Short mmCIF file of C-alpha atoms in Angstrom, two decimals:
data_model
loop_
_atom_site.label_atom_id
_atom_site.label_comp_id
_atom_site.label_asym_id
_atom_site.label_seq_id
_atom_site.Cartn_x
_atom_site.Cartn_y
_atom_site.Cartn_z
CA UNK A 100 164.10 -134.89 32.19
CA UNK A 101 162.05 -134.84 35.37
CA UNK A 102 162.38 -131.88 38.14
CA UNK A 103 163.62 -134.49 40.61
CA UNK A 104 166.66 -135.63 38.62
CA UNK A 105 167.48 -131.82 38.08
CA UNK A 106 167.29 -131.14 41.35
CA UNK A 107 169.45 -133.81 41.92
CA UNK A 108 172.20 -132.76 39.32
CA UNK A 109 171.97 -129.45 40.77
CA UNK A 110 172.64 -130.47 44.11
CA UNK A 111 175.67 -132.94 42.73
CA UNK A 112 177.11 -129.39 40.78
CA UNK A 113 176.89 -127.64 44.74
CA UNK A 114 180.21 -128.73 46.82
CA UNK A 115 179.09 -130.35 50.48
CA UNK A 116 182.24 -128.21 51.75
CA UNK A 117 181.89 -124.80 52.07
CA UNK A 118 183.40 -121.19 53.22
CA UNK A 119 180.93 -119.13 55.09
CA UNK A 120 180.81 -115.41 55.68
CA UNK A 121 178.55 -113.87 58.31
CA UNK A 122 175.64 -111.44 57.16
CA UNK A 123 174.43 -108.85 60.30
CA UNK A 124 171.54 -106.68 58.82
CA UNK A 125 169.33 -110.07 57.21
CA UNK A 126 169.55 -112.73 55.96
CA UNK A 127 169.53 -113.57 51.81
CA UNK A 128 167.45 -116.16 50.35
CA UNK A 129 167.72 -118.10 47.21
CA UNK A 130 166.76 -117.27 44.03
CA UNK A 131 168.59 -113.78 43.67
CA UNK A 132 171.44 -111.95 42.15
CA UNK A 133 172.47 -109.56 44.67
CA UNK A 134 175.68 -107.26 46.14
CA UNK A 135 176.73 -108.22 49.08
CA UNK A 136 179.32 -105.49 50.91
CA UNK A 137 181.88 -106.89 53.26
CA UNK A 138 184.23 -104.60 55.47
CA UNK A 139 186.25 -106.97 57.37
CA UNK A 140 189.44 -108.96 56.40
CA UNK A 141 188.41 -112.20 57.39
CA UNK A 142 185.43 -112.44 55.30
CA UNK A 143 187.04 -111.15 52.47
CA UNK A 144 189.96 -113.98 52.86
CA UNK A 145 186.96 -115.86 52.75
CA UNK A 146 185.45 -114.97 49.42
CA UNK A 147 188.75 -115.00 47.88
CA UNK A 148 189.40 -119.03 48.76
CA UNK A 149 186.31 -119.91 47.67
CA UNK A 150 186.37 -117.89 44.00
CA UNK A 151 189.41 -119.36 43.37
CA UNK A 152 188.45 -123.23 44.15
CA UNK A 153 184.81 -124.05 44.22
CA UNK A 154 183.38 -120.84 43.18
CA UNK A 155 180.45 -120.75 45.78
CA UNK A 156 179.87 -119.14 49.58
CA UNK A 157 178.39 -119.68 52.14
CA UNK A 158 176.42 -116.81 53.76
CA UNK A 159 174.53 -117.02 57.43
CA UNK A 160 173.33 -114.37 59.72
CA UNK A 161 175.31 -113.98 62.38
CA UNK A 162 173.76 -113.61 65.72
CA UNK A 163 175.79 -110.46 67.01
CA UNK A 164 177.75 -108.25 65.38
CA UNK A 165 181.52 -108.08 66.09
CA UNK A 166 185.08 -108.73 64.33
CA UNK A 167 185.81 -112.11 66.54
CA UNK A 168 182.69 -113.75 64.78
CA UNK A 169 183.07 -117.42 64.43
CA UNK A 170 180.82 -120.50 63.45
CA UNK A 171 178.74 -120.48 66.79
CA UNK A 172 177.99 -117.37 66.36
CA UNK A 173 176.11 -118.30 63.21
CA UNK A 174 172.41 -119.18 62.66
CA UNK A 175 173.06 -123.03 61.10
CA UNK A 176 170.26 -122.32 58.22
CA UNK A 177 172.26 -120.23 55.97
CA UNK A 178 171.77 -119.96 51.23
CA UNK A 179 174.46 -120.81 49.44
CA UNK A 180 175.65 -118.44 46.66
CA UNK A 181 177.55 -118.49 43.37
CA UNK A 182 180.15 -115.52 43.29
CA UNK A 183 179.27 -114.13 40.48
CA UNK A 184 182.36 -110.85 40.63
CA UNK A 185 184.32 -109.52 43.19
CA UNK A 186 185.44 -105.61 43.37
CA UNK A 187 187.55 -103.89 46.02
CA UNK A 188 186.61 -100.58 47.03
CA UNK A 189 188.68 -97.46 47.41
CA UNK A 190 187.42 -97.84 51.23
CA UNK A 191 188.94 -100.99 51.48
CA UNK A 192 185.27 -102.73 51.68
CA UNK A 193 184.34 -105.58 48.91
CA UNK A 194 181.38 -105.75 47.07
CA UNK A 195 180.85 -109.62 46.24
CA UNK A 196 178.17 -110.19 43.63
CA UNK A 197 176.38 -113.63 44.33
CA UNK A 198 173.70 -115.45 42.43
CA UNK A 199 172.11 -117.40 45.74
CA UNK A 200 170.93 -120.84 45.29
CA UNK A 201 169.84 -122.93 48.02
CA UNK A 202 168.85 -122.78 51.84
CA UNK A 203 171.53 -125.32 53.24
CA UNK A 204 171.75 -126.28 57.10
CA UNK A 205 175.38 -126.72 58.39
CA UNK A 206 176.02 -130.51 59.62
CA UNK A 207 179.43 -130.10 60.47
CA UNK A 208 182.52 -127.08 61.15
CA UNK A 209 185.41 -127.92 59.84
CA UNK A 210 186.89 -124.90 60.59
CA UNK A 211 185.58 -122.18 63.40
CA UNK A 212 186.88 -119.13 62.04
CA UNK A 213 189.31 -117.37 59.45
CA UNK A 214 187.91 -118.52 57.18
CA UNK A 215 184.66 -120.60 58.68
CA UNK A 216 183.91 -123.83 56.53
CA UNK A 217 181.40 -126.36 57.54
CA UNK A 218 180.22 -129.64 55.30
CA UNK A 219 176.26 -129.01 54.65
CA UNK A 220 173.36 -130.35 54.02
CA UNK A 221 170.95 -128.99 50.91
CA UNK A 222 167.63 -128.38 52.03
CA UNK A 223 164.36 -128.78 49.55
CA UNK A 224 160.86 -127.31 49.85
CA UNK A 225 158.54 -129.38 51.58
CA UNK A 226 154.53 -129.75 50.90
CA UNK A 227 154.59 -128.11 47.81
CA UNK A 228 151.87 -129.94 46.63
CA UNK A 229 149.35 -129.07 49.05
CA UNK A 230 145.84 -127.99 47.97
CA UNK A 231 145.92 -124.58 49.76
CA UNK A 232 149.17 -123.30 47.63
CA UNK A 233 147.56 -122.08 44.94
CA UNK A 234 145.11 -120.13 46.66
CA UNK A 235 147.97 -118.93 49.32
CA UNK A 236 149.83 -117.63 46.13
CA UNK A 237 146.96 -115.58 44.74
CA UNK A 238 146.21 -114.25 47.71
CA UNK A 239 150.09 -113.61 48.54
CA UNK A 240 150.65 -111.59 45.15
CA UNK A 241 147.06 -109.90 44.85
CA UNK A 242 147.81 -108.63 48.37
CA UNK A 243 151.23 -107.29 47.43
CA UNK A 244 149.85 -105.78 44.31
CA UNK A 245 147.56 -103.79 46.58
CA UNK A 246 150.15 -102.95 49.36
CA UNK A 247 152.74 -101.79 46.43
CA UNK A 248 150.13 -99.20 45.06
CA UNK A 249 150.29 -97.30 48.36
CA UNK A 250 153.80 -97.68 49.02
CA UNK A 251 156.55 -95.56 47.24
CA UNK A 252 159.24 -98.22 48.47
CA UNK A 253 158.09 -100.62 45.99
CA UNK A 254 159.58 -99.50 42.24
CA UNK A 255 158.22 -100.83 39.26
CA UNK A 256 161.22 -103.53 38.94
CA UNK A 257 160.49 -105.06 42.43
CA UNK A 258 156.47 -105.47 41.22
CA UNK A 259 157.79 -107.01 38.17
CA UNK A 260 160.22 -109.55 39.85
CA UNK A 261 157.68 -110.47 41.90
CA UNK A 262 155.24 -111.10 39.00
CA UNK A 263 157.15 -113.04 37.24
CA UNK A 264 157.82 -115.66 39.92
CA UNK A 265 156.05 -119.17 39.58
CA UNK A 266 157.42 -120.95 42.60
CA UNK A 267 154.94 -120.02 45.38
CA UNK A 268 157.92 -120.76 47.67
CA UNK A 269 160.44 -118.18 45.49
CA UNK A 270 157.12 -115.95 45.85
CA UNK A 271 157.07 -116.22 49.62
CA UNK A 272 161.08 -115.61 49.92
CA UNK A 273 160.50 -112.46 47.82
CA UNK A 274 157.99 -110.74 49.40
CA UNK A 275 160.08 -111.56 53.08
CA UNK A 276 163.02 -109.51 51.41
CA UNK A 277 160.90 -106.58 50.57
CA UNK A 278 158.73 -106.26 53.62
CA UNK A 279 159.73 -104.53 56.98
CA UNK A 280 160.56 -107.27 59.29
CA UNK A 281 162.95 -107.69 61.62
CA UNK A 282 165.80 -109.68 60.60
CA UNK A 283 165.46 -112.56 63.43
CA UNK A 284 161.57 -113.15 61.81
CA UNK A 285 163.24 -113.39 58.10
CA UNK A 286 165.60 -116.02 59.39
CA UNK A 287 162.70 -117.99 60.74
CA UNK A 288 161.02 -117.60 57.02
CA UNK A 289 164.55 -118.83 56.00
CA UNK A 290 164.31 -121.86 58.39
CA UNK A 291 160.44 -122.83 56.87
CA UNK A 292 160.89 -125.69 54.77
CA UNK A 293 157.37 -126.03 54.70
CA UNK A 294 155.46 -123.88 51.50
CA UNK A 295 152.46 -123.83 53.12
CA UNK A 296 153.43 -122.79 56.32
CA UNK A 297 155.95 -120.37 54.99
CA UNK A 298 153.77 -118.44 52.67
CA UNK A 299 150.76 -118.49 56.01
CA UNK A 300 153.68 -116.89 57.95
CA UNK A 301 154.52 -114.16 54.91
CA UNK A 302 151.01 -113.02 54.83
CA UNK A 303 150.68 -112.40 58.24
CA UNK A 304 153.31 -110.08 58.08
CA UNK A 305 151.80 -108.38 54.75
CA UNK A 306 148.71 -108.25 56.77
CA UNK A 307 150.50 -106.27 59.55
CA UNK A 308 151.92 -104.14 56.91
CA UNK A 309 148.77 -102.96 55.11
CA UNK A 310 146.99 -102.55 58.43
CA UNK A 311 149.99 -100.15 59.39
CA UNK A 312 149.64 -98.87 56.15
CA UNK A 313 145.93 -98.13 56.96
CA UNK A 314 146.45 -96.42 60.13
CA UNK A 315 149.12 -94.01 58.49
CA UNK A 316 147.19 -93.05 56.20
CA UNK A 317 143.93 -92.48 58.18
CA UNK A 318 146.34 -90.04 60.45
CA UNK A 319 147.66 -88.03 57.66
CA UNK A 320 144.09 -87.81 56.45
CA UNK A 321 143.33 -86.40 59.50
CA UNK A 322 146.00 -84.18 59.76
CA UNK A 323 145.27 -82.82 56.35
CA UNK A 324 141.88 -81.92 57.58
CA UNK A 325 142.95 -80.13 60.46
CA UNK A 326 145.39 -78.48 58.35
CA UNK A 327 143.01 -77.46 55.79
CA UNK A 328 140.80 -76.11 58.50
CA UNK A 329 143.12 -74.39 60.10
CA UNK A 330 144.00 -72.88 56.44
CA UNK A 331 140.94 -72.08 55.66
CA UNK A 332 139.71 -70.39 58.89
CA UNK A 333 143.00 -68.06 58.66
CA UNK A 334 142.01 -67.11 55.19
CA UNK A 335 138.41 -66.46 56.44
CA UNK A 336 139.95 -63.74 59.06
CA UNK A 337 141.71 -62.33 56.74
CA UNK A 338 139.12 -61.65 54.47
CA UNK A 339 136.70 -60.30 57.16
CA UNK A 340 139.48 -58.11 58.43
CA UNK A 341 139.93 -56.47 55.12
CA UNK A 342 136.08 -56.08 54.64
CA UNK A 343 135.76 -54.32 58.13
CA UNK A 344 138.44 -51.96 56.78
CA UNK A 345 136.73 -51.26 53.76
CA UNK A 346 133.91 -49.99 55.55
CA UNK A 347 135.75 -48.41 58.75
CA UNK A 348 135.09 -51.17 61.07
CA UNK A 349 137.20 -52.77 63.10
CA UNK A 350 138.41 -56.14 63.63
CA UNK A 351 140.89 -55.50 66.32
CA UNK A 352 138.89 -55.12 69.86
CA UNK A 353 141.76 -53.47 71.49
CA UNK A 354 141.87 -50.95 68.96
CA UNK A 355 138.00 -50.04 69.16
CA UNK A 356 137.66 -50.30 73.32
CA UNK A 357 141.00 -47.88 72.59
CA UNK A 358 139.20 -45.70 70.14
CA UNK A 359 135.84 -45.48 72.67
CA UNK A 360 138.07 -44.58 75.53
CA UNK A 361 139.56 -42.00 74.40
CA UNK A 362 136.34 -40.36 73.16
CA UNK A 363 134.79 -40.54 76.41
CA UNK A 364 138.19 -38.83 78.16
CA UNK A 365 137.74 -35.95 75.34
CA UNK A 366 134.19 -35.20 76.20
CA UNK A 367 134.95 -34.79 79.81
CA UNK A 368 137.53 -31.81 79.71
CA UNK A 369 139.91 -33.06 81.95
CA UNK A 370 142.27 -30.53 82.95
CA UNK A 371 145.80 -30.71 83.81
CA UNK A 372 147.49 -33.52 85.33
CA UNK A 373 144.08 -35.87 85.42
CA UNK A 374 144.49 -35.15 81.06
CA UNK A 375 147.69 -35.85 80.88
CA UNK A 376 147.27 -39.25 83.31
#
């Protein structure tokens, strides 16, 4: 069986009517299993329709964050998700569990809010096939490797994930989740269609990371050193101050100019009041 005819199964399996939920911290892309918390009613009304009909959600970011949210509010390039479990929280919060699947864009609302539900469109990755994909994906996860090494965010199950994706376009979603970006650029990697162009965009950002990396490391190499210095040089004094006392010196200047003073007021014979002054 070819890819195409899978991908065509897989996108007769996906209903072309769906509930969405706003996300407000980023968005999620496809090709993860992943909690997602929800705290308000309406969302949760949402989840609970579609478990118990179609099974899947809809979940877009949400472009401001407040409890009258409705479907205009919502970015229209959203990932589609099968609910995987649901569990209510002491709190009152839900923690969905949702195996994503694929970027959609929304063609039409059906309804605006409580729940929102829009017919979509399934979206596919464009120019896989171009010549510089390979070589984008090498450089991609040889540069993450590298960044990973140096940064104690990354554990080892988030390097493995990421090395055992083969879809450069999976690859390029993966590595947007993990860096630090702000959540309007993730919804533009979201919104690439294009592999090429999406995995260009990723690196630039890994770029920016490792050169931040770079610069935070030079300064706490440098403020080591001064610390060290610093260290050292108090040690130093230290030392010297205990030799002088070993052999009767010094170190304190007050305390010698004292000490010389007072010798020269002795061998004067002062008398009186001028002695006691």
């Amino acid at each position: 069986m070819s890819d195409s005819k899978e991908i065509v199964q897989m996108d007769e399996a996906l209903p072309l009517k769906i509930e969405i939920i706003p996300l407000y911290h980023h968005p999620i892309f496809p090709g993860v299993f992943a909690p997602v918390l929800i705290a308000d009613e309406k969302s949760m009304k949402a989840v609970d329709l579609a478990y118990s009909t179609t099974g899947y959600i809809g979940l877009s970011l949400s472009k401001r964050i407040a409890d009258d949210v409705c479907a205009k509010d919502l970015y229209s390039y959203g990932c589609v998700a099968k609910i995987a479990k649901r569990i209510r929280m002491p709190e009152g919060e839900m923690n969905v569990f949702v195996a994503t699947q694929k970027r959609f864009k929304i063609r039409r609302v059906v309804n605006k809010i409580d729940p929102i539900t829009a017919y979509v469109k399934y979206l596919e990755d464009e120019n896989e096939d171009d010549a510089d994909v390979p070589a984008l994906k090498r450089l991609l996860v040889g540069s993450m490797k590298t960044l990973s090494e140096d940064n104690p965010m990354f554990s080892d199950e988030m390097k493995m994930n990421m090395l055992n994706i083969d879809n450069p376009g999976r690859i390029a979603d993966f590595i947007a989740t993990t860096l630090n970006m702000e959540k309007e650029e993730q919804q533009r990697i979201l919104e690439t269609l294009d592999i090429k162009k999406r995995m260009e965009d990723v690196f630039v950002f890994v770029k920016k990371e490792q050169d931040l990396l770079n610069v935070q490391k030079r300064i706490q190499e440098d403020v080591n050193s001064r610390v060290d210095k610093q260290q050292r040089e108090y040690f130093l004094r230290e030392e010297l101050k205990s030799i002088k006392e070993e052999l009767g010196l010094f170190a304190d200047s007050k305390t010698t100019d004292g000490k010389k003073f007072k010798k020269l007021i002795d061998e004067a014979s002062f008398k009186g009041e001028v002695k006691e002054t």
